[in-house]
mmCIF file of C-alpha atoms and ligand atoms in Angstrom:
data_model
loop_
_atom_site.group_PDB
_atom_site.id
_atom_site.type_symbol
_atom_site.label_atom_id
_atom_site.label_comp_id
_atom_site.label_asym_id
_atom_site.label_seq_id
_atom_site.Cartn_x
_atom_site.Cartn_y
_atom_site.Cartn_z
ATOM 1 C CA UNK O 29 -19.781 39.064 -83.163
ATOM 2 C CA UNK O 30 -21.439 40.866 -86.070
ATOM 3 C CA UNK O 31 -21.778 44.610 -85.803
ATOM 4 C CA UNK O 32 -25.063 45.800 -84.467
ATOM 5 C CA UNK O 33 -25.706 42.679 -82.464
ATOM 6 C CA UNK O 34 -25.844 43.362 -78.821
ATOM 7 C CA UNK O 35 -23.562 41.612 -76.429
ATOM 8 C CA UNK O 36 -25.461 38.722 -74.848
ATOM 9 C CA UNK O 37 -26.541 39.729 -71.393
ATOM 10 C CA UNK O 38 -25.059 37.625 -68.684
ATOM 11 C CA UNK O 39 -27.601 36.568 -66.112
ATOM 12 C CA UNK O 40 -25.220 38.023 -63.541
ATOM 13 C CA UNK O 41 -25.571 41.461 -65.130
ATOM 14 C CA UNK O 42 -29.259 41.727 -64.356
ATOM 15 C CA UNK O 43 -30.574 39.135 -62.002
ATOM 16 C CA UNK O 44 -34.261 38.550 -62.588
ATOM 17 C CA UNK O 45 -36.213 39.585 -59.511
ATOM 18 C CA UNK O 46 -37.170 36.437 -57.673
ATOM 19 C CA UNK O 47 -40.863 35.776 -58.252
ATOM 20 C CA UNK O 48 -42.643 36.810 -55.083
ATOM 21 C CA UNK O 49 -43.610 33.795 -53.054
ATOM 22 C CA UNK O 50 -46.957 34.051 -51.271
ATOM 23 C CA UNK O 51 -47.188 32.814 -47.713
ATOM 24 C CA UNK O 52 -50.991 32.872 -47.653
ATOM 25 C CA UNK O 53 -52.095 29.374 -48.589
ATOM 26 C CA UNK O 54 -49.243 27.502 -46.887
ATOM 27 C CA UNK O 55 -50.103 24.935 -44.250
ATOM 28 C CA UNK O 56 -48.595 25.110 -40.789
ATOM 29 C CA UNK O 57 -46.115 22.431 -41.772
ATOM 30 C CA UNK O 58 -45.097 24.345 -44.885
ATOM 31 C CA UNK O 59 -44.660 27.506 -42.814
ATOM 32 C CA UNK O 60 -42.387 25.565 -40.457
ATOM 33 C CA UNK O 61 -40.309 24.567 -43.493
ATOM 34 C CA UNK O 62 -40.147 28.128 -44.791
ATOM 35 C CA UNK O 63 -39.062 29.479 -41.424
ATOM 36 C CA UNK O 64 -36.398 26.822 -41.210
ATOM 37 C CA UNK O 65 -34.746 28.476 -44.245
ATOM 38 C CA UNK O 66 -34.289 31.471 -41.962
ATOM 39 C CA UNK O 67 -33.069 29.296 -39.074
ATOM 40 C CA UNK O 68 -36.203 30.095 -37.114
ATOM 41 C CA UNK O 69 -37.823 27.702 -34.641
ATOM 42 C CA UNK O 70 -41.174 26.015 -35.301
ATOM 43 C CA UNK O 71 -43.136 28.158 -32.844
ATOM 44 C CA UNK O 72 -42.702 31.102 -35.181
ATOM 45 C CA UNK O 73 -44.934 29.244 -37.648
ATOM 46 C CA UNK O 74 -47.794 29.501 -35.169
ATOM 47 C CA UNK O 75 -47.264 33.266 -34.939
ATOM 48 C CA UNK O 76 -47.088 33.579 -38.690
ATOM 49 C CA UNK O 77 -50.186 31.498 -39.237
ATOM 50 C CA UNK O 78 -52.059 33.560 -36.635
ATOM 51 C CA UNK O 79 -51.124 36.722 -38.560
ATOM 52 C CA UNK O 80 -52.076 35.246 -41.933
ATOM 53 C CA UNK O 81 -55.229 33.357 -41.118
ATOM 54 C CA UNK O 82 -56.663 35.059 -38.030
ATOM 55 C CA UNK O 83 -55.532 38.680 -38.324
ATOM 56 C CA UNK O 84 -55.556 38.736 -42.110
ATOM 57 C CA UNK O 85 -52.463 40.955 -42.152
ATOM 58 C CA UNK O 86 -51.609 42.126 -45.642
ATOM 59 C CA UNK O 87 -47.963 42.961 -45.280
ATOM 60 C CA UNK O 88 -45.036 41.236 -43.561
ATOM 61 C CA UNK O 89 -44.162 44.604 -42.006
ATOM 62 C CA UNK O 90 -47.469 44.509 -40.062
ATOM 63 C CA UNK O 91 -46.682 41.235 -38.310
ATOM 64 C CA UNK O 92 -45.296 42.623 -35.098
ATOM 65 C CA UNK O 93 -45.116 39.250 -33.356
ATOM 66 C CA UNK O 94 -42.178 38.374 -35.621
ATOM 67 C CA UNK O 95 -38.801 40.073 -35.092
ATOM 68 C CA UNK O 96 -38.179 42.953 -37.478
ATOM 69 C CA UNK O 97 -34.985 41.336 -38.731
ATOM 70 C CA UNK O 98 -36.903 38.196 -39.725
ATOM 71 C CA UNK O 99 -39.604 40.180 -41.510
ATOM 72 C CA UNK O 100 -36.896 42.027 -43.442
ATOM 73 C CA UNK O 101 -35.023 38.842 -44.258
ATOM 74 C CA UNK O 102 -38.207 37.210 -45.522
ATOM 75 C CA UNK O 103 -39.083 40.210 -47.667
ATOM 76 C CA UNK O 104 -35.517 40.237 -49.012
ATOM 77 C CA UNK O 105 -35.874 36.536 -49.749
ATOM 78 C CA UNK O 106 -38.842 37.271 -52.006
ATOM 79 C CA UNK O 107 -41.633 36.370 -49.601
ATOM 80 C CA UNK O 108 -44.851 38.315 -49.264
ATOM 81 C CA UNK O 109 -48.122 37.738 -47.470
ATOM 82 C CA UNK O 110 -50.074 37.439 -50.716
ATOM 83 C CA UNK O 111 -53.559 37.940 -49.274
ATOM 84 C CA UNK O 112 -55.813 38.492 -52.305
ATOM 85 C CA UNK O 113 -57.218 42.037 -52.579
ATOM 86 C CA UNK O 114 -60.734 43.244 -53.248
ATOM 87 C CA UNK O 115 -60.357 45.509 -56.270
ATOM 88 C CA UNK O 116 -64.020 46.216 -57.007
ATOM 89 C CA UNK O 117 -67.262 46.027 -55.057
ATOM 90 C CA UNK O 118 -70.790 45.932 -56.437
ATOM 91 C CA UNK O 119 -73.565 46.381 -53.898
ATOM 92 C CA UNK O 120 -77.111 45.104 -54.398
ATOM 93 C CA UNK O 121 -80.300 46.655 -53.085
ATOM 94 C CA UNK O 122 -80.750 43.474 -51.004
ATOM 95 C CA UNK O 123 -77.417 43.921 -49.167
ATOM 96 C CA UNK O 124 -75.540 41.346 -51.217
ATOM 97 C CA UNK O 125 -72.057 42.405 -52.281
ATOM 98 C CA UNK O 126 -70.151 41.041 -55.240
ATOM 99 C CA UNK O 127 -66.388 41.509 -55.327
ATOM 100 C CA UNK O 128 -63.711 41.213 -57.906
ATOM 101 C CA UNK O 129 -60.713 39.863 -56.025
ATOM 102 C CA UNK O 130 -57.245 39.903 -57.533
ATOM 103 C CA UNK O 131 -54.589 37.275 -57.016
ATOM 104 C CA UNK O 132 -50.895 37.939 -57.440
ATOM 105 C CA UNK O 133 -51.001 37.876 -61.241
ATOM 106 C CA UNK O 134 -53.711 40.542 -61.218
ATOM 107 C CA UNK O 135 -56.400 38.246 -62.673
ATOM 108 C CA UNK O 136 -59.682 38.656 -60.863
ATOM 109 C CA UNK O 137 -62.205 36.188 -59.523
ATOM 110 C CA UNK O 138 -65.668 36.759 -58.144
ATOM 111 C CA UNK O 139 -66.761 36.297 -54.571
ATOM 112 C CA UNK O 140 -70.158 37.134 -53.082
ATOM 113 C CA UNK O 141 -71.175 38.183 -49.555
ATOM 114 C CA UNK O 142 -74.826 37.566 -48.643
ATOM 115 C CA UNK O 143 -75.897 38.872 -45.266
ATOM 116 C CA UNK O 144 -78.691 36.713 -43.917
ATOM 117 C CA UNK O 145 -81.872 38.643 -43.288
ATOM 118 C CA UNK O 146 -81.998 38.466 -39.518
ATOM 119 C CA UNK O 147 -78.866 40.315 -38.517
ATOM 120 C CA UNK O 148 -80.610 43.216 -36.848
ATOM 121 C CA UNK O 149 -82.214 44.630 -39.924
ATOM 122 C CA UNK O 150 -85.203 45.426 -37.788
ATOM 123 C CA UNK O 151 -83.274 48.588 -36.987
ATOM 124 C CA UNK O 152 -84.557 48.591 -33.415
ATOM 125 C CA UNK O 153 -81.274 47.540 -31.899
ATOM 126 C CA UNK O 154 -82.650 44.101 -31.113
ATOM 127 C CA UNK O 155 -79.508 42.569 -32.531
ATOM 128 C CA UNK O 156 -77.339 44.427 -30.037
ATOM 129 C CA UNK O 157 -78.265 41.962 -27.322
ATOM 130 C CA UNK O 158 -77.322 38.825 -29.163
ATOM 131 C CA UNK O 159 -74.702 40.682 -31.191
ATOM 132 C CA UNK O 160 -74.667 37.843 -33.689
ATOM 133 C CA UNK O 161 -74.194 38.297 -37.391
ATOM 134 C CA UNK O 162 -74.970 35.756 -40.048
ATOM 135 C CA UNK O 163 -73.796 35.726 -43.600
ATOM 136 C CA UNK O 164 -72.925 33.374 -46.415
ATOM 137 C CA UNK O 165 -69.855 33.779 -48.595
ATOM 138 C CA UNK O 166 -69.938 32.275 -52.078
ATOM 139 C CA UNK O 167 -66.435 31.294 -53.164
ATOM 140 C CA UNK O 168 -64.942 30.641 -56.631
ATOM 141 C CA UNK O 169 -62.655 27.698 -57.368
ATOM 142 C CA UNK O 170 -61.555 28.442 -60.936
ATOM 143 C CA UNK O 171 -61.436 31.403 -63.291
ATOM 144 C CA UNK O 172 -64.174 30.457 -65.732
ATOM 145 C CA UNK O 173 -65.372 26.891 -66.089
ATOM 146 C CA UNK O 174 -64.883 24.049 -68.559
ATOM 147 C CA UNK O 175 -68.140 22.239 -67.876
ATOM 148 C CA UNK O 176 -70.259 24.249 -70.297
ATOM 149 C CA UNK O 177 -73.700 24.057 -68.734
ATOM 150 C CA UNK O 178 -75.969 25.775 -71.218
ATOM 151 C CA UNK O 179 -77.837 27.916 -68.672
ATOM 152 C CA UNK O 180 -74.767 29.288 -66.861
ATOM 153 C CA UNK O 181 -73.058 32.571 -67.601
ATOM 154 C CA UNK O 182 -69.718 31.459 -66.140
ATOM 155 C CA UNK O 183 -69.577 28.764 -68.830
ATOM 156 C CA UNK O 184 -69.295 31.508 -71.456
ATOM 157 C CA UNK O 185 -65.815 32.346 -70.195
ATOM 158 C CA UNK O 186 -64.468 28.878 -70.853
ATOM 159 C CA UNK O 187 -61.795 27.763 -68.419
ATOM 160 C CA UNK O 188 -59.092 30.369 -67.892
ATOM 161 C CA UNK O 189 -57.184 28.725 -65.086
ATOM 162 C CA UNK O 190 -57.379 26.932 -61.760
ATOM 163 C CA UNK O 191 -57.106 28.921 -58.551
ATOM 164 C CA UNK O 192 -54.525 27.968 -55.949
ATOM 165 C CA UNK O 193 -55.500 26.967 -52.412
ATOM 166 C CA UNK O 194 -54.266 30.387 -51.247
ATOM 167 C CA UNK O 195 -56.429 32.164 -53.796
ATOM 168 C CA UNK O 196 -59.500 30.127 -52.835
ATOM 169 C CA UNK O 197 -59.090 30.513 -49.062
ATOM 170 C CA UNK O 198 -57.851 34.085 -49.629
ATOM 171 C CA UNK O 199 -61.202 35.161 -51.099
ATOM 172 C CA UNK O 200 -62.783 34.194 -47.799
ATOM 173 C CA UNK O 201 -60.139 35.966 -45.717
ATOM 174 C CA UNK O 202 -60.415 39.163 -47.778
ATOM 175 C CA UNK O 203 -64.187 39.249 -47.290
ATOM 176 C CA UNK O 204 -64.004 38.364 -43.577
ATOM 177 C CA UNK O 205 -61.552 41.224 -43.149
ATOM 178 C CA UNK O 206 -63.750 43.692 -45.038
ATOM 179 C CA UNK O 207 -66.668 42.902 -42.733
ATOM 180 C CA UNK O 208 -64.569 42.617 -39.558
ATOM 181 C CA UNK O 209 -66.057 39.187 -38.920
ATOM 182 C CA UNK O 210 -65.433 37.732 -35.492
ATOM 183 C CA UNK O 211 -64.549 34.090 -35.966
ATOM 184 C CA UNK O 212 -66.189 31.894 -33.362
ATOM 185 C CA UNK O 213 -68.980 34.405 -32.772
ATOM 186 C CA UNK O 214 -70.494 35.446 -36.077
ATOM 187 C CA UNK O 215 -72.225 32.715 -38.000
ATOM 188 C CA UNK O 216 -70.537 32.475 -41.380
ATOM 189 C CA UNK O 217 -71.440 29.862 -43.973
ATOM 190 C CA UNK O 218 -69.272 29.142 -46.966
ATOM 191 C CA UNK O 219 -70.603 27.825 -50.237
ATOM 192 C CA UNK O 220 -68.164 26.764 -52.942
ATOM 193 C CA UNK O 221 -70.651 27.700 -55.624
ATOM 194 C CA UNK O 222 -68.975 30.632 -57.323
ATOM 195 C CA UNK O 223 -67.122 30.461 -60.602
ATOM 196 C CA UNK O 224 -65.784 27.107 -61.620
ATOM 197 C CA UNK O 225 -66.145 23.430 -60.893
ATOM 198 C CA UNK O 226 -64.415 22.694 -57.567
ATOM 199 C CA UNK O 227 -63.988 18.991 -58.360
ATOM 200 C CA UNK O 228 -62.025 19.800 -61.509
ATOM 201 C CA UNK O 229 -59.536 21.626 -59.263
ATOM 202 C CA UNK O 230 -59.760 19.014 -56.569
ATOM 203 C CA UNK O 231 -56.416 19.243 -54.768
ATOM 204 C CA UNK O 232 -56.329 23.018 -54.467
ATOM 205 C CA UNK O 233 -59.997 23.169 -53.496
ATOM 206 C CA UNK O 234 -59.556 20.568 -50.741
ATOM 207 C CA UNK O 235 -56.342 22.197 -49.501
ATOM 208 C CA UNK O 236 -58.282 25.477 -49.236
ATOM 209 C CA UNK O 237 -61.149 23.795 -47.373
ATOM 210 C CA UNK O 238 -58.681 22.289 -44.878
ATOM 211 C CA UNK O 239 -56.986 25.661 -44.346
ATOM 212 C CA UNK O 240 -60.354 27.295 -43.750
ATOM 213 C CA UNK O 241 -61.243 24.673 -41.153
ATOM 214 C CA UNK O 242 -57.894 24.254 -39.445
ATOM 215 C CA UNK O 243 -56.350 27.715 -39.664
ATOM 216 C CA UNK O 244 -59.164 30.208 -40.284
ATOM 217 C CA UNK O 245 -61.482 28.390 -37.867
ATOM 218 C CA UNK O 246 -64.668 27.929 -39.866
ATOM 219 C CA UNK O 247 -66.385 24.621 -39.016
ATOM 220 C CA UNK O 248 -66.660 22.112 -41.859
ATOM 221 C CA UNK O 249 -70.360 21.749 -41.052
ATOM 222 C CA UNK O 250 -70.817 25.354 -42.226
ATOM 223 C CA UNK O 251 -69.316 24.720 -45.647
ATOM 224 C CA UNK O 252 -70.985 23.256 -48.732
ATOM 225 C CA UNK O 253 -69.361 22.366 -52.022
ATOM 226 C CA UNK O 254 -71.451 22.046 -55.146
ATOM 227 C CA UNK O 255 -70.470 19.894 -58.102
ATOM 228 C CA UNK O 256 -71.970 19.384 -61.511
ATOM 229 C CA UNK O 257 -71.390 15.661 -60.973
ATOM 230 C CA UNK O 258 -67.685 14.980 -61.489
ATOM 231 C CA UNK O 259 -67.767 11.347 -60.400
ATOM 232 C CA UNK O 260 -64.017 10.916 -59.932
ATOM 233 C CA UNK O 261 -64.079 13.950 -57.619
ATOM 234 C CA UNK O 262 -67.037 12.643 -55.619
ATOM 235 C CA UNK O 263 -65.198 9.334 -55.191
ATOM 236 C CA UNK O 264 -62.129 11.067 -53.787
ATOM 237 C CA UNK O 265 -64.302 13.290 -51.621
ATOM 238 C CA UNK O 266 -65.853 10.175 -50.063
ATOM 239 C CA UNK O 267 -62.453 9.386 -48.539
ATOM 240 C CA UNK O 268 -61.803 12.799 -46.943
ATOM 241 C CA UNK O 269 -61.655 13.067 -43.156
ATOM 242 C CA UNK O 270 -62.290 16.799 -43.103
ATOM 243 C CA UNK O 271 -64.746 17.915 -45.731
ATOM 244 C CA UNK O 272 -67.579 20.319 -46.477
ATOM 245 C CA UNK O 273 -71.132 19.116 -47.049
ATOM 246 C CA UNK O 274 -71.969 18.002 -50.568
ATOM 247 C CA UNK O 275 -74.418 19.451 -53.077
ATOM 248 C CA UNK O 276 -75.086 17.963 -56.498
ATOM 249 C CA UNK O 277 -76.391 20.068 -59.376
ATOM 250 C CA UNK O 278 -79.047 17.696 -60.647
ATOM 251 C CA UNK O 279 -81.084 20.154 -62.705
ATOM 252 C CA UNK O 280 -83.077 17.555 -64.656
ATOM 253 C CA UNK O 281 -85.435 14.639 -64.022
ATOM 254 C CA UNK O 282 -83.624 12.307 -66.433
ATOM 255 C CA UNK O 283 -80.479 11.926 -68.528
ATOM 256 C CA UNK O 284 -82.162 13.001 -71.769
ATOM 257 C CA UNK O 285 -83.050 16.467 -70.484
ATOM 258 C CA UNK O 286 -79.852 16.714 -68.450
ATOM 259 C CA UNK O 287 -77.710 16.032 -71.482
ATOM 260 C CA UNK O 288 -79.301 18.943 -73.326
ATOM 261 C CA UNK O 289 -78.473 21.429 -70.594
ATOM 262 C CA UNK O 290 -75.405 19.766 -69.001
ATOM 263 C CA UNK O 291 -73.305 18.028 -71.672
ATOM 264 C CA UNK O 292 -71.128 16.545 -68.884
ATOM 265 C CA UNK O 293 -73.978 14.013 -68.454
ATOM 266 C CA UNK O 294 -72.550 12.150 -71.447
ATOM 267 C CA UNK O 295 -69.460 11.406 -69.384
ATOM 268 C CA UNK O 296 -71.237 10.555 -66.129
ATOM 269 C CA UNK O 297 -74.959 9.937 -66.089
ATOM 270 C CA UNK O 298 -77.320 10.470 -63.168
ATOM 271 C CA UNK O 299 -77.131 6.836 -62.013
ATOM 272 C CA UNK O 300 -73.325 6.982 -61.849
ATOM 273 C CA UNK O 301 -73.441 10.248 -59.922
ATOM 274 C CA UNK O 302 -75.902 8.849 -57.383
ATOM 275 C CA UNK O 303 -73.861 5.676 -57.079
ATOM 276 C CA UNK O 304 -70.783 7.788 -56.222
ATOM 277 C CA UNK O 305 -72.719 9.955 -53.760
ATOM 278 C CA UNK O 306 -73.834 6.838 -51.931
ATOM 279 C CA UNK O 307 -70.188 6.111 -51.099
ATOM 280 C CA UNK O 308 -69.794 9.363 -49.124
ATOM 281 C CA UNK O 309 -70.034 8.516 -45.413
ATOM 282 C CA UNK O 310 -72.423 11.056 -43.922
ATOM 283 C CA UNK O 311 -72.091 12.630 -40.496
ATOM 284 C CA UNK O 312 -75.035 12.416 -38.082
ATOM 285 C CA UNK O 313 -77.964 14.487 -39.446
ATOM 286 C CA UNK O 314 -76.045 15.365 -42.593
ATOM 287 C CA UNK O 315 -78.023 15.473 -45.835
ATOM 288 C CA UNK O 316 -76.974 15.608 -49.448
ATOM 289 C CA UNK O 317 -78.393 18.626 -51.252
ATOM 290 C CA UNK O 318 -79.659 18.243 -54.790
ATOM 291 C CA UNK O 319 -79.808 21.572 -56.586
ATOM 292 C CA UNK O 320 -82.369 21.998 -59.300
ATOM 293 C CA UNK O 321 -82.350 25.070 -61.519
ATOM 294 C CA UNK O 322 -85.847 25.573 -62.902
ATOM 295 C CA UNK O 323 -85.856 26.430 -66.601
ATOM 296 C CA UNK O 324 -89.229 27.612 -67.892
ATOM 297 C CA UNK O 325 -90.976 24.938 -69.961
ATOM 298 C CA UNK O 326 -87.928 22.694 -69.990
ATOM 299 C CA UNK O 327 -87.677 20.938 -66.633
ATOM 300 C CA UNK O 328 -90.328 22.643 -64.488
ATOM 301 C CA UNK O 329 -93.499 20.703 -65.312
ATOM 302 C CA UNK O 330 -95.429 18.815 -62.621
ATOM 303 C CA UNK O 331 -94.514 15.559 -64.388
ATOM 304 C CA UNK O 332 -90.839 16.521 -64.037
ATOM 305 C CA UNK O 333 -91.324 16.989 -60.294
ATOM 306 C CA UNK O 334 -92.829 13.529 -60.068
ATOM 307 C CA UNK O 335 -89.936 12.036 -62.019
ATOM 308 C CA UNK O 336 -87.388 13.815 -59.797
ATOM 309 C CA UNK O 337 -89.231 12.460 -56.752
ATOM 310 C CA UNK O 338 -89.097 8.898 -58.041
ATOM 311 C CA UNK O 339 -85.424 9.249 -58.885
ATOM 312 C CA UNK O 340 -84.534 10.588 -55.462
ATOM 313 C CA UNK O 341 -86.709 8.158 -53.570
ATOM 314 C CA UNK O 342 -84.914 5.332 -55.332
ATOM 315 C CA UNK O 343 -81.611 6.867 -54.255
ATOM 316 C CA UNK O 344 -82.713 6.241 -50.675
ATOM 317 C CA UNK O 345 -80.362 8.820 -49.177
ATOM 318 C CA UNK O 346 -80.832 11.495 -46.513
ATOM 319 C CA UNK O 347 -81.349 14.405 -48.879
ATOM 320 C CA UNK O 348 -83.107 17.651 -49.659
ATOM 321 C CA UNK O 349 -83.761 19.567 -52.846
ATOM 322 C CA UNK O 350 -82.909 23.233 -53.313
ATOM 323 C CA UNK O 351 -84.936 24.724 -56.127
ATOM 324 C CA UNK O 352 -83.220 27.642 -57.825
ATOM 325 C CA UNK O 353 -85.186 29.924 -60.081
ATOM 326 C CA UNK O 354 -83.038 30.400 -63.141
ATOM 327 C CA UNK O 355 -81.228 33.740 -63.203
ATOM 328 C CA UNK O 356 -81.159 35.209 -66.685
ATOM 329 C CA UNK O 357 -77.996 36.374 -68.390
ATOM 330 C CA UNK O 358 -77.192 37.935 -71.742
ATOM 331 C CA UNK O 359 -77.207 35.415 -74.577
ATOM 332 C CA UNK O 360 -78.719 32.567 -72.555
ATOM 333 C CA UNK O 361 -81.709 31.053 -74.387
ATOM 334 C CA UNK O 362 -83.980 30.196 -71.458
ATOM 335 C CA UNK O 363 -86.815 31.759 -69.549
ATOM 336 C CA UNK O 364 -87.673 31.967 -65.893
ATOM 337 C CA UNK O 365 -90.437 29.754 -64.570
ATOM 338 C CA UNK O 366 -93.625 31.479 -63.450
ATOM 339 C CA UNK O 367 -93.862 31.824 -59.662
ATOM 340 C CA UNK O 368 -96.940 29.535 -59.615
ATOM 341 C CA UNK O 369 -94.975 26.899 -61.490
ATOM 342 C CA UNK O 370 -92.134 27.140 -58.958
ATOM 343 C CA UNK O 371 -94.545 26.834 -56.031
ATOM 344 C CA UNK O 372 -96.290 23.889 -57.634
ATOM 345 C CA UNK O 373 -92.981 22.132 -58.310
ATOM 346 C CA UNK O 374 -91.995 22.491 -54.671
ATOM 347 C CA UNK O 375 -95.409 21.340 -53.474
ATOM 348 C CA UNK O 376 -95.296 18.294 -55.718
ATOM 349 C CA UNK O 377 -91.882 17.250 -54.368
ATOM 350 C CA UNK O 378 -93.079 17.712 -50.804
ATOM 351 C CA UNK O 379 -96.225 15.690 -51.432
ATOM 352 C CA UNK O 380 -93.977 12.956 -52.738
ATOM 353 C CA UNK O 381 -92.019 13.012 -49.487
ATOM 354 C CA UNK O 382 -88.987 14.950 -50.741
ATOM 355 C CA UNK O 383 -87.997 17.965 -48.601
ATOM 356 C CA UNK O 384 -87.762 20.887 -51.021
ATOM 357 C CA UNK O 385 -86.817 24.525 -50.530
ATOM 358 C CA UNK O 386 -86.836 27.480 -52.878
ATOM 359 C CA UNK O 387 -83.583 29.395 -52.868
ATOM 360 C CA UNK O 388 -84.116 33.110 -52.631
ATOM 361 C CA UNK O 389 -82.290 34.845 -55.496
ATOM 362 C CA UNK O 390 -79.688 37.247 -54.154
ATOM 363 C CA UNK O 391 -78.033 40.200 -55.812
ATOM 364 C CA UNK O 392 -79.564 39.695 -59.236
ATOM 365 C CA UNK O 393 -79.289 43.405 -59.978
ATOM 366 C CA UNK O 394 -75.496 43.213 -59.687
ATOM 367 C CA UNK O 395 -75.084 39.841 -61.429
ATOM 368 C CA UNK O 396 -74.185 38.190 -58.141
ATOM 369 C CA UNK O 397 -76.823 35.456 -58.248
ATOM 370 C CA UNK O 398 -76.141 31.781 -59.049
ATOM 371 C CA UNK O 399 -74.732 31.265 -62.506
ATOM 372 C CA UNK O 400 -74.330 34.970 -63.171
ATOM 373 C CA UNK O 401 -70.685 35.254 -62.220
ATOM 374 C CA UNK O 402 -68.744 36.305 -65.247
ATOM 375 C CA UNK O 403 -66.641 39.245 -64.138
ATOM 376 C CA UNK O 404 -69.437 41.513 -65.236
ATOM 377 C CA UNK O 405 -68.106 45.018 -64.945
ATOM 378 C CA UNK O 406 -70.470 46.834 -67.241
ATOM 379 C CA UNK O 407 -72.494 47.973 -64.244
ATOM 380 C CA UNK O 408 -71.090 50.668 -62.031
ATOM 381 C CA UNK O 409 -69.148 49.508 -58.975
ATOM 382 C CA UNK O 410 -70.176 50.817 -55.566
ATOM 383 C CA UNK O 411 -67.754 53.154 -53.896
HETATM 384 N N1 SAH C 507 -69.813 24.345 -60.749
HETATM 385 C C1 SAH C 507 -70.526 23.965 -59.606
HETATM 386 C C2 SAH C 507 -70.684 25.090 -58.609
HETATM 387 C C3 SAH C 507 -70.961 26.453 -59.180
HETATM 388 S S1 SAH C 507 -72.530 26.688 -59.925
HETATM 389 C C4 SAH C 507 -71.879 23.392 -59.984
HETATM 390 O O1 SAH C 507 -72.280 23.524 -61.134
HETATM 391 O O2 SAH C 507 -72.500 22.781 -59.133
HETATM 392 C C5 SAH C 507 -73.599 26.761 -58.504
HETATM 393 C C6 SAH C 507 -75.069 26.453 -58.814
HETATM 394 O O3 SAH C 507 -75.625 27.472 -59.647
HETATM 395 C C7 SAH C 507 -75.273 25.137 -59.547
HETATM 396 O O4 SAH C 507 -76.266 24.370 -58.896
HETATM 397 C C8 SAH C 507 -75.763 25.565 -60.915
HETATM 398 O O5 SAH C 507 -76.622 24.591 -61.469
HETATM 399 C C9 SAH C 507 -76.460 26.873 -60.607
HETATM 400 N N2 SAH C 507 -76.600 27.785 -61.734
HETATM 401 C C10 SAH C 507 -75.765 27.958 -62.773
HETATM 402 N N3 SAH C 507 -76.230 28.910 -63.602
HETATM 403 C C11 SAH C 507 -77.392 29.357 -63.075
HETATM 404 C C12 SAH C 507 -78.332 30.363 -63.449
HETATM 405 N N4 SAH C 507 -78.155 31.113 -64.533
HETATM 406 N N5 SAH C 507 -79.394 30.562 -62.641
HETATM 407 C C13 SAH C 507 -79.551 29.840 -61.521
HETATM 408 N N6 SAH C 507 -78.694 28.903 -61.105
HETATM 409 C C14 SAH C 507 -77.619 28.648 -61.874
HETATM 410 FE FE1 SF4 C 508 -69.440 25.341 -64.451
HETATM 411 FE FE2 SF4 C 508 -71.228 25.044 -62.482
HETATM 412 FE FE3 SF4 C 508 -71.608 26.887 -64.418
HETATM 413 FE FE4 SF4 C 508 -71.834 24.287 -64.965
HETATM 414 S S1 SF4 C 508 -73.144 25.490 -63.572
HETATM 415 S S2 SF4 C 508 -70.730 25.814 -66.199
HETATM 416 S S3 SF4 C 508 -70.250 23.410 -63.683
HETATM 417 S S4 SF4 C 508 -69.972 26.866 -62.904
#
């Protein structure tokens, strides 16, 4: 060996610490397998899953239903709970909260809590009787997004990485814990409409949805996933037994306009998207939602409303339209539609027999509204 060169380090000299293995995100069956490594019977998996998905325990040491020796052995074996942590909170004047939530590698994603307006805000104690709270949680499926819609701030990040099922379901658990939500009593809706395109992270997204239904206990009928129109994803979704409701980001009356604002249209056009949606077997009373972001002067004219109506009538599906007033963001070259224009667009759809609703913008002041999620930290977090 030449002088000055260090002796090669044997791996036995300094064993690399085993990468911590997160339990949060594992299915019951996977937990059974993990516990088998510790010669533990299957019923322990039920206790562990209760602690992870119902109690939202953050540390193995907290799980008192498991013997101390097992908790220590699991920790020694490199296991940890791995519940994602809220590292920053931004609070809006309208009660909406936007969180930065960190996974195990420290990268953050955005999640939004939107209390629905009737949870006792009257301040007269009238909610005490029913004691029911309602809220919607908006969940991210990727860090950034590859789809590159021209009106969306998340697109500016590009795609950083996919989230795991544990990181997707973990956002929900972290927020439920923060608000001490009572599963089975409080009315919680989930919308997979945060950062990212869920159908470009299909397996992890669906695994998270199943965990949220089966382990966390949120009914599938209270979950909606929104896609920009990834046809291969919609086709797979059509075959799922347990699945959220489906929303399609239509955003244009025809392919020409859609291509300008959603380049993904070149891969799958509107007709192909609708064809795929038609294959999804709907539950009784279920409707497909078509989202339509109104961009001033671009897709918000009365003629556009008529064209959307014709398109959707031809689709002949149980459906409704959610109109979203575009939320501005730095560097995005669009303008908001005038309120009269928005009202007229809705009216026109309704006259044409298409149920249409205007989505109330939430948390705009903290960049929590649709399409504004971009890990914006330049505004001051709430304490
Ligand atoms: N990637 C999925 C889900 C996340 S986006 C999708 O595109 O469907 C959720 C919704 O926000 C979509 O309907 C999208 O069209 C809309 N959106 C994106 N940017 C927006 C903005 N700046 N203002 C209003 N809505 C926006
Ligand atoms: Fe991605 Fe949806 Fe934004 Fe399009 S609108 S860039 S698909 S997050």
